[in-house]
mmCIF file of C-alpha atoms in Angstrom:
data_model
loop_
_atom_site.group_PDB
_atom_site.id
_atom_site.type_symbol
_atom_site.label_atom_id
_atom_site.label_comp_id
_atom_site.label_asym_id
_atom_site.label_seq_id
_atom_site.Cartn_x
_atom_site.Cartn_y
_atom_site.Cartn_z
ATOM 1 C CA UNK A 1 -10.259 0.154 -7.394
ATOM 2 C CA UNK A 2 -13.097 1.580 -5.228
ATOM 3 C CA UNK A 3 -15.376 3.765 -7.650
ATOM 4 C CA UNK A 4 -15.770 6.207 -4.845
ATOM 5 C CA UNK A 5 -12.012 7.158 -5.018
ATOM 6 C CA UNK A 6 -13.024 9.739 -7.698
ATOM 7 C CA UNK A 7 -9.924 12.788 -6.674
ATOM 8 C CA UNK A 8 -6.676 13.099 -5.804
ATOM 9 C CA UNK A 9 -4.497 15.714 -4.270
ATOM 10 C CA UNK A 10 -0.743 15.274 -3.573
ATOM 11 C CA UNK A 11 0.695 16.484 -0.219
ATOM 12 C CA UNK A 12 4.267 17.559 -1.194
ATOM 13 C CA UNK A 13 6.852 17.722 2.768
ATOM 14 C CA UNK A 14 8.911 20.531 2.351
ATOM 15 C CA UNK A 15 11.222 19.817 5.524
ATOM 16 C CA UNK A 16 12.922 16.996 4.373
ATOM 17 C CA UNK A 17 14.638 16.137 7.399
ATOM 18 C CA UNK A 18 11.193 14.992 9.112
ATOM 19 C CA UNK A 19 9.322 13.831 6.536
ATOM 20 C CA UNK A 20 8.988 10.220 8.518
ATOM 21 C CA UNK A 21 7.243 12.450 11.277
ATOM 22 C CA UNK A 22 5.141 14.099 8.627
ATOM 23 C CA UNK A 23 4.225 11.332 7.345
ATOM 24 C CA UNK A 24 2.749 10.091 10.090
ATOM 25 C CA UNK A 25 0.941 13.165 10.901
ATOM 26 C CA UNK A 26 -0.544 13.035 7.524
ATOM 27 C CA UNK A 27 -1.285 9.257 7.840
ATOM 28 C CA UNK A 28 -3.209 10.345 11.524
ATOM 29 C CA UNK A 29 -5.672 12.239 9.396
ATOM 30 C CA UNK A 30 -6.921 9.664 7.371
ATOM 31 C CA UNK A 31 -6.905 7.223 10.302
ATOM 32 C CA UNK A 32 -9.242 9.734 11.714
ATOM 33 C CA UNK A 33 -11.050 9.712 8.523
ATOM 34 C CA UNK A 34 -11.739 6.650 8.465
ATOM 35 C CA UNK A 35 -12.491 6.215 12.289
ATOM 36 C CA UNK A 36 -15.498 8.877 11.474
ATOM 37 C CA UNK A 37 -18.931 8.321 13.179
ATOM 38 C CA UNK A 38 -19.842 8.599 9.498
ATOM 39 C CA UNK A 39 -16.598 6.735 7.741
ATOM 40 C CA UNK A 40 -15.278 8.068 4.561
ATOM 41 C CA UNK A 41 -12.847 6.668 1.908
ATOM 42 C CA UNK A 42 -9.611 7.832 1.969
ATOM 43 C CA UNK A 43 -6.500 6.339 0.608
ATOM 44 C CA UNK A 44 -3.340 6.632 0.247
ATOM 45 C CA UNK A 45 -0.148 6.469 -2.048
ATOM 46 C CA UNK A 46 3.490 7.103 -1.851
ATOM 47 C CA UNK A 47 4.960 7.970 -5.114
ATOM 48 C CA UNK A 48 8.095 8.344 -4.127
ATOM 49 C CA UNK A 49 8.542 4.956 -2.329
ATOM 50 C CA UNK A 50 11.561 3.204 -1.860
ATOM 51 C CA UNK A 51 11.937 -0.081 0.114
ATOM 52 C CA UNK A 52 15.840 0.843 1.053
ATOM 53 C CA UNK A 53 15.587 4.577 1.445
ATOM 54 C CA UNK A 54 11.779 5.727 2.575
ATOM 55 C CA UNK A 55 8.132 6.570 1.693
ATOM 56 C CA UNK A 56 9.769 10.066 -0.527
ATOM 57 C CA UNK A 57 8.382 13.518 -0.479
ATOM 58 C CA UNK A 58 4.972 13.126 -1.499
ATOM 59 C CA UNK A 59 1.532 11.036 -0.059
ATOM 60 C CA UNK A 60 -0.736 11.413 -2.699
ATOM 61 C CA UNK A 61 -4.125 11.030 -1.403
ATOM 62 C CA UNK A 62 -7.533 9.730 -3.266
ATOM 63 C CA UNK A 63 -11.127 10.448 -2.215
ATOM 64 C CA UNK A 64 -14.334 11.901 -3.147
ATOM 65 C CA UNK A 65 -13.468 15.964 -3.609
ATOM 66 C CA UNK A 66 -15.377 17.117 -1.017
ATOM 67 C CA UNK A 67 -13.399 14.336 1.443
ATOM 68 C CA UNK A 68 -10.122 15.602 -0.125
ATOM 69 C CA UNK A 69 -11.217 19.130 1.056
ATOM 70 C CA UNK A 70 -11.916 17.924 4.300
ATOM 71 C CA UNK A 71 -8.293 16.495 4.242
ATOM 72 C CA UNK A 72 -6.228 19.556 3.419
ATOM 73 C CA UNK A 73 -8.544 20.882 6.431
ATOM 74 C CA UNK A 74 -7.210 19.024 9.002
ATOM 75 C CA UNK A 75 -3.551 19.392 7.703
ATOM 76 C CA UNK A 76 -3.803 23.265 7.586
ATOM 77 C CA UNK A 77 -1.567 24.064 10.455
ATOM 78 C CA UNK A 78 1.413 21.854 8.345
ATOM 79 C CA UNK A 79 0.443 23.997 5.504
ATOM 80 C CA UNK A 80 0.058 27.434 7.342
ATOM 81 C CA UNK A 81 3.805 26.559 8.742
ATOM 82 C CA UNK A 82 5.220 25.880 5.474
ATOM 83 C CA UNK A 83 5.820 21.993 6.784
ATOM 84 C CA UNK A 84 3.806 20.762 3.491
ATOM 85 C CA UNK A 85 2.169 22.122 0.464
ATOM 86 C CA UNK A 86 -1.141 20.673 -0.548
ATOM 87 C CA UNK A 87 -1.179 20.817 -4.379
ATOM 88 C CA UNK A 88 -4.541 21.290 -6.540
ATOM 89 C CA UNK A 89 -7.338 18.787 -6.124
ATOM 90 C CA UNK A 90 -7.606 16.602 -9.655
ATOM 91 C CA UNK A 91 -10.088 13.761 -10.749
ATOM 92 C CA UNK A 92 -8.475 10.739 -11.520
ATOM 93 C CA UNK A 93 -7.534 10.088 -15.423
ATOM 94 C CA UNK A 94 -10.248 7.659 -16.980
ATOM 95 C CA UNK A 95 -7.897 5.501 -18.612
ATOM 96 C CA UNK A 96 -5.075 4.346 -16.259
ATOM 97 C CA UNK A 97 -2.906 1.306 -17.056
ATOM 98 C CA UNK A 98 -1.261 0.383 -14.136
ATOM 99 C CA UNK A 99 -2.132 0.154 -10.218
ATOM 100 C CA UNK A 100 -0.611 0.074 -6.548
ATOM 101 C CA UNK A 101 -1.354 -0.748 -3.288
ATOM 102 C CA UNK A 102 0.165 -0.269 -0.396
ATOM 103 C CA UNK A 103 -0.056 -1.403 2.505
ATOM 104 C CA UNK A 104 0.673 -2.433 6.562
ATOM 105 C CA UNK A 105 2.736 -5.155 7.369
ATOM 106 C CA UNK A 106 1.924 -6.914 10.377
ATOM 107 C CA UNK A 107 4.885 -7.935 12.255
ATOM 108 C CA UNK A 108 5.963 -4.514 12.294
ATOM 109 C CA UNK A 109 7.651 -4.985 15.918
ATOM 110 C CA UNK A 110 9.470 -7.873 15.358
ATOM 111 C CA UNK A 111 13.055 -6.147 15.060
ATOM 112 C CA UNK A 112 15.695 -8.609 16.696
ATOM 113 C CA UNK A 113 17.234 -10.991 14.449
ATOM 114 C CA UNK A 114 16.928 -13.199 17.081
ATOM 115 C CA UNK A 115 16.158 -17.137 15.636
ATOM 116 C CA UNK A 116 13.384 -17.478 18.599
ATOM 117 C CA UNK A 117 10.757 -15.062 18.498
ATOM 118 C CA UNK A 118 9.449 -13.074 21.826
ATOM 119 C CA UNK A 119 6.943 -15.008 24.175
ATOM 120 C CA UNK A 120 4.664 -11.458 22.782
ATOM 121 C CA UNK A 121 4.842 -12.247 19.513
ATOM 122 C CA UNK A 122 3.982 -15.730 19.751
ATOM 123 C CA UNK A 123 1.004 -14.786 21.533
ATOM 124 C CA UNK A 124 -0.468 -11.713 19.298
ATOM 125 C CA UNK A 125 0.350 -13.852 16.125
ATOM 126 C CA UNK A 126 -1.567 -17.155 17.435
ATOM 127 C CA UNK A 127 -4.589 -15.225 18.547
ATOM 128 C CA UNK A 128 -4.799 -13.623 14.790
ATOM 129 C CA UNK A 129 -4.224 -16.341 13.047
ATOM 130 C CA UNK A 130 -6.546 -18.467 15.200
ATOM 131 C CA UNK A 131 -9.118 -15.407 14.604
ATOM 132 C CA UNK A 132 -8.675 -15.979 11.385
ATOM 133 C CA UNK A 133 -9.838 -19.468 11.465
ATOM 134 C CA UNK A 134 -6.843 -21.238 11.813
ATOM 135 C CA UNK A 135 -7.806 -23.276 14.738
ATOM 136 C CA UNK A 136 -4.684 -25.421 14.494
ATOM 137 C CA UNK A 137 -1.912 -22.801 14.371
ATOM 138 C CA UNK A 138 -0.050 -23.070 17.395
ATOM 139 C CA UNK A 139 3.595 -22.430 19.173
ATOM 140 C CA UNK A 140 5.292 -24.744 16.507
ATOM 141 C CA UNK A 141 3.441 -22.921 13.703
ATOM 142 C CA UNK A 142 4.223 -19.698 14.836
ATOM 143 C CA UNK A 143 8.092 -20.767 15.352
ATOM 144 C CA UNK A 144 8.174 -21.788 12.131
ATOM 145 C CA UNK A 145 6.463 -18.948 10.960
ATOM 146 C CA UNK A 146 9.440 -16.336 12.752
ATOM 147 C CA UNK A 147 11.786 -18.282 11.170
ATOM 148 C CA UNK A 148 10.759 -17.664 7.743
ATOM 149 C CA UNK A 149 10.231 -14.216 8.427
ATOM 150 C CA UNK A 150 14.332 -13.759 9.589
ATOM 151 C CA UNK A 151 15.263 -15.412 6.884
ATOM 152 C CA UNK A 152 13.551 -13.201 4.323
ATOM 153 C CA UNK A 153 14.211 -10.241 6.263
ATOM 154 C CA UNK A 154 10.732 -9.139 6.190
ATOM 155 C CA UNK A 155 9.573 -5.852 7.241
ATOM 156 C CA UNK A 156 13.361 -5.158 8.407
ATOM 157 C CA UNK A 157 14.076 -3.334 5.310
ATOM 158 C CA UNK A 158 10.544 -1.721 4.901
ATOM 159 C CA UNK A 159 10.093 1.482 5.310
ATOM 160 C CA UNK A 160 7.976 2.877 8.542
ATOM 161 C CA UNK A 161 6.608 5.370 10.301
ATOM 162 C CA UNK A 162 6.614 5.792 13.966
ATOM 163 C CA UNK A 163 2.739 6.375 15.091
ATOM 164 C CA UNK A 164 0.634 5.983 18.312
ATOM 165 C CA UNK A 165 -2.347 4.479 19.379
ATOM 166 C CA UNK A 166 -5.797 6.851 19.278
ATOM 167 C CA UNK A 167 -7.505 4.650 21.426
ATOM 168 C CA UNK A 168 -5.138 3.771 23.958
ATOM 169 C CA UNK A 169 -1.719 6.416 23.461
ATOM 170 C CA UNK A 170 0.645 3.281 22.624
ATOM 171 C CA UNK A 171 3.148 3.768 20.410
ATOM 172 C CA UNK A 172 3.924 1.755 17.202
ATOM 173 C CA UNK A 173 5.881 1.044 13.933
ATOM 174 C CA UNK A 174 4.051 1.294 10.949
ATOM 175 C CA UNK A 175 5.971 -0.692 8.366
ATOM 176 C CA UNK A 176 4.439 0.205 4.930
ATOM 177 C CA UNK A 177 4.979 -1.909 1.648
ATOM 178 C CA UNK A 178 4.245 -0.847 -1.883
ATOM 179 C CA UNK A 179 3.678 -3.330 -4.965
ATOM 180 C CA UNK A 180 2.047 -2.990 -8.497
ATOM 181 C CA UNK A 181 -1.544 -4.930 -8.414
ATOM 182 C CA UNK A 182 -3.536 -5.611 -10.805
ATOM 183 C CA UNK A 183 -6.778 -3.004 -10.690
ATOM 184 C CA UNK A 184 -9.386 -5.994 -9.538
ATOM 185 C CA UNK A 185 -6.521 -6.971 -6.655
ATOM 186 C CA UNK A 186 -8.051 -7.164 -3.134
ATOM 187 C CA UNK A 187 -8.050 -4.867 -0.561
ATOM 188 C CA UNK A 188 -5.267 -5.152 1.923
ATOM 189 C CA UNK A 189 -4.087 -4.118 5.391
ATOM 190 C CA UNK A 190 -4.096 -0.721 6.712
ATOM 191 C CA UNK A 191 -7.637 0.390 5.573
ATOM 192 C CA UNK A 192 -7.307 2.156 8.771
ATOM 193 C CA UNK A 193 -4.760 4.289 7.596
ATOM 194 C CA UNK A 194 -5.705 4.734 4.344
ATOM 195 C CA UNK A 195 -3.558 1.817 3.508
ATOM 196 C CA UNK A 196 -4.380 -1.256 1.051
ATOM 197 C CA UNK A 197 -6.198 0.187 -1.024
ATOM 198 C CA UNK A 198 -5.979 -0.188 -4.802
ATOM 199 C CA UNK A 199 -5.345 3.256 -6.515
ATOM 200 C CA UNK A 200 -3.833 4.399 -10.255
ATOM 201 C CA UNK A 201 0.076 4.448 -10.463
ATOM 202 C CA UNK A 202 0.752 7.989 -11.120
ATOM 203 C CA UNK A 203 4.313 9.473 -11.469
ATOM 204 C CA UNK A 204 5.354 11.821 -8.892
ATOM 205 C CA UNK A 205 4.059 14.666 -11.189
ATOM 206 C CA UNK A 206 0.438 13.082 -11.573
ATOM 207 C CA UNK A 207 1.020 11.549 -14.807
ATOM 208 C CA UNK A 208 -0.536 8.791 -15.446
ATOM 209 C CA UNK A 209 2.106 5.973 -15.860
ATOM 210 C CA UNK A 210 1.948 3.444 -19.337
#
């Protein structure tokens, strides 16, 4: 876990019937966070997670205080309309047993359960894993690779959040997954977002859980 995640506040939706598009609002904040001239940690958790049934009522954030402040800042017109409640910053319990992560999945817009994945797809997933240094992964590769994927099911039953693009407007899914880590884990995907980081597994009241 990053030592510099020292706070955390939980952002509680009170409209239940948008929460996915509060979510994302939230999740816009620390993407702009994080896109700072001057970038600051911020992460993110969902308590409440459930693969089947959504991210819950709750995105408990971690930071430095004074990042957390800047946070609750930018959500203030959720907060002055009653959308969310921002709940009492709190530094992080010293002795914590277990940890999360959660983070981005990356074939978030691969939705048809077709067996032969879209001429897009094949390209954006042989250009990262060739970026990657996989110089040898190919068409067949990434065939083989869709395949696996619609077999498992994947991100299909993960829950997301519909977001767009800052630098270019595009819209996007953001599929999120949640798992316990151990606390030395590595970081994952999302950083943008405030995703895949490593942060304390709290119950949805702040406790810390044995």
């Amino acid at each position: 876990m990053s030592p510099n995640l020292s706070h955390y506040m939980d952002i509680v939706i009170q409209d239940g019937h948008i929460h996915f598009e509060l979510h994302a609002r939230l999740l816009f904040i620390a993407h702009q966070l994080a896109g700072a001239e001057v970038p600051v940690p911020c992460a993110v958790d969902f308590p409440g997670y459930h693969r089947q049934h959504g991210l819950g009522f709750i995105m408990r954030v971690f930071a430095p205080g004074d990042v957390l402040e800047a946070f609750q800042l930018k959500a203030m017109p959720l907060i002055n309309t009653e959308l969310v409640e921002a709940k009492p910053i709190h530094r992080i319990p010293e002795q914590v047993a277990r940890f999360v992560r959660c983070t981005s999945l990356r074939d978030v817009k691969v939705q048809s359960r077709s067996e032969n994945p879209t001429p897009s797809w094949m390209r954006r997933e042989i250009a990262f894993r060739q970026r990657k240094g996989h110089a040898d992964f190919g068409e067949t590769e990434a065939r083989e690779l869709w395949r696996k994927r619609a077999t498992k099911g994947g991100v299909r039953h993960a829950p997301f959040v519909q977001m767009r693009s800052f630098s270019n407007a595009t819209g996007f899914r953001l599929y999120i997954d949640r798992r316990s880590v151990s606390a030395d884990a590595p970081t994952g995907a999302g950083k943008g977002y405030g995703l895949g980081y490593v942060v304390p597994d709290l119950s949805e009241t702040g406790e810390v859980v044995l």
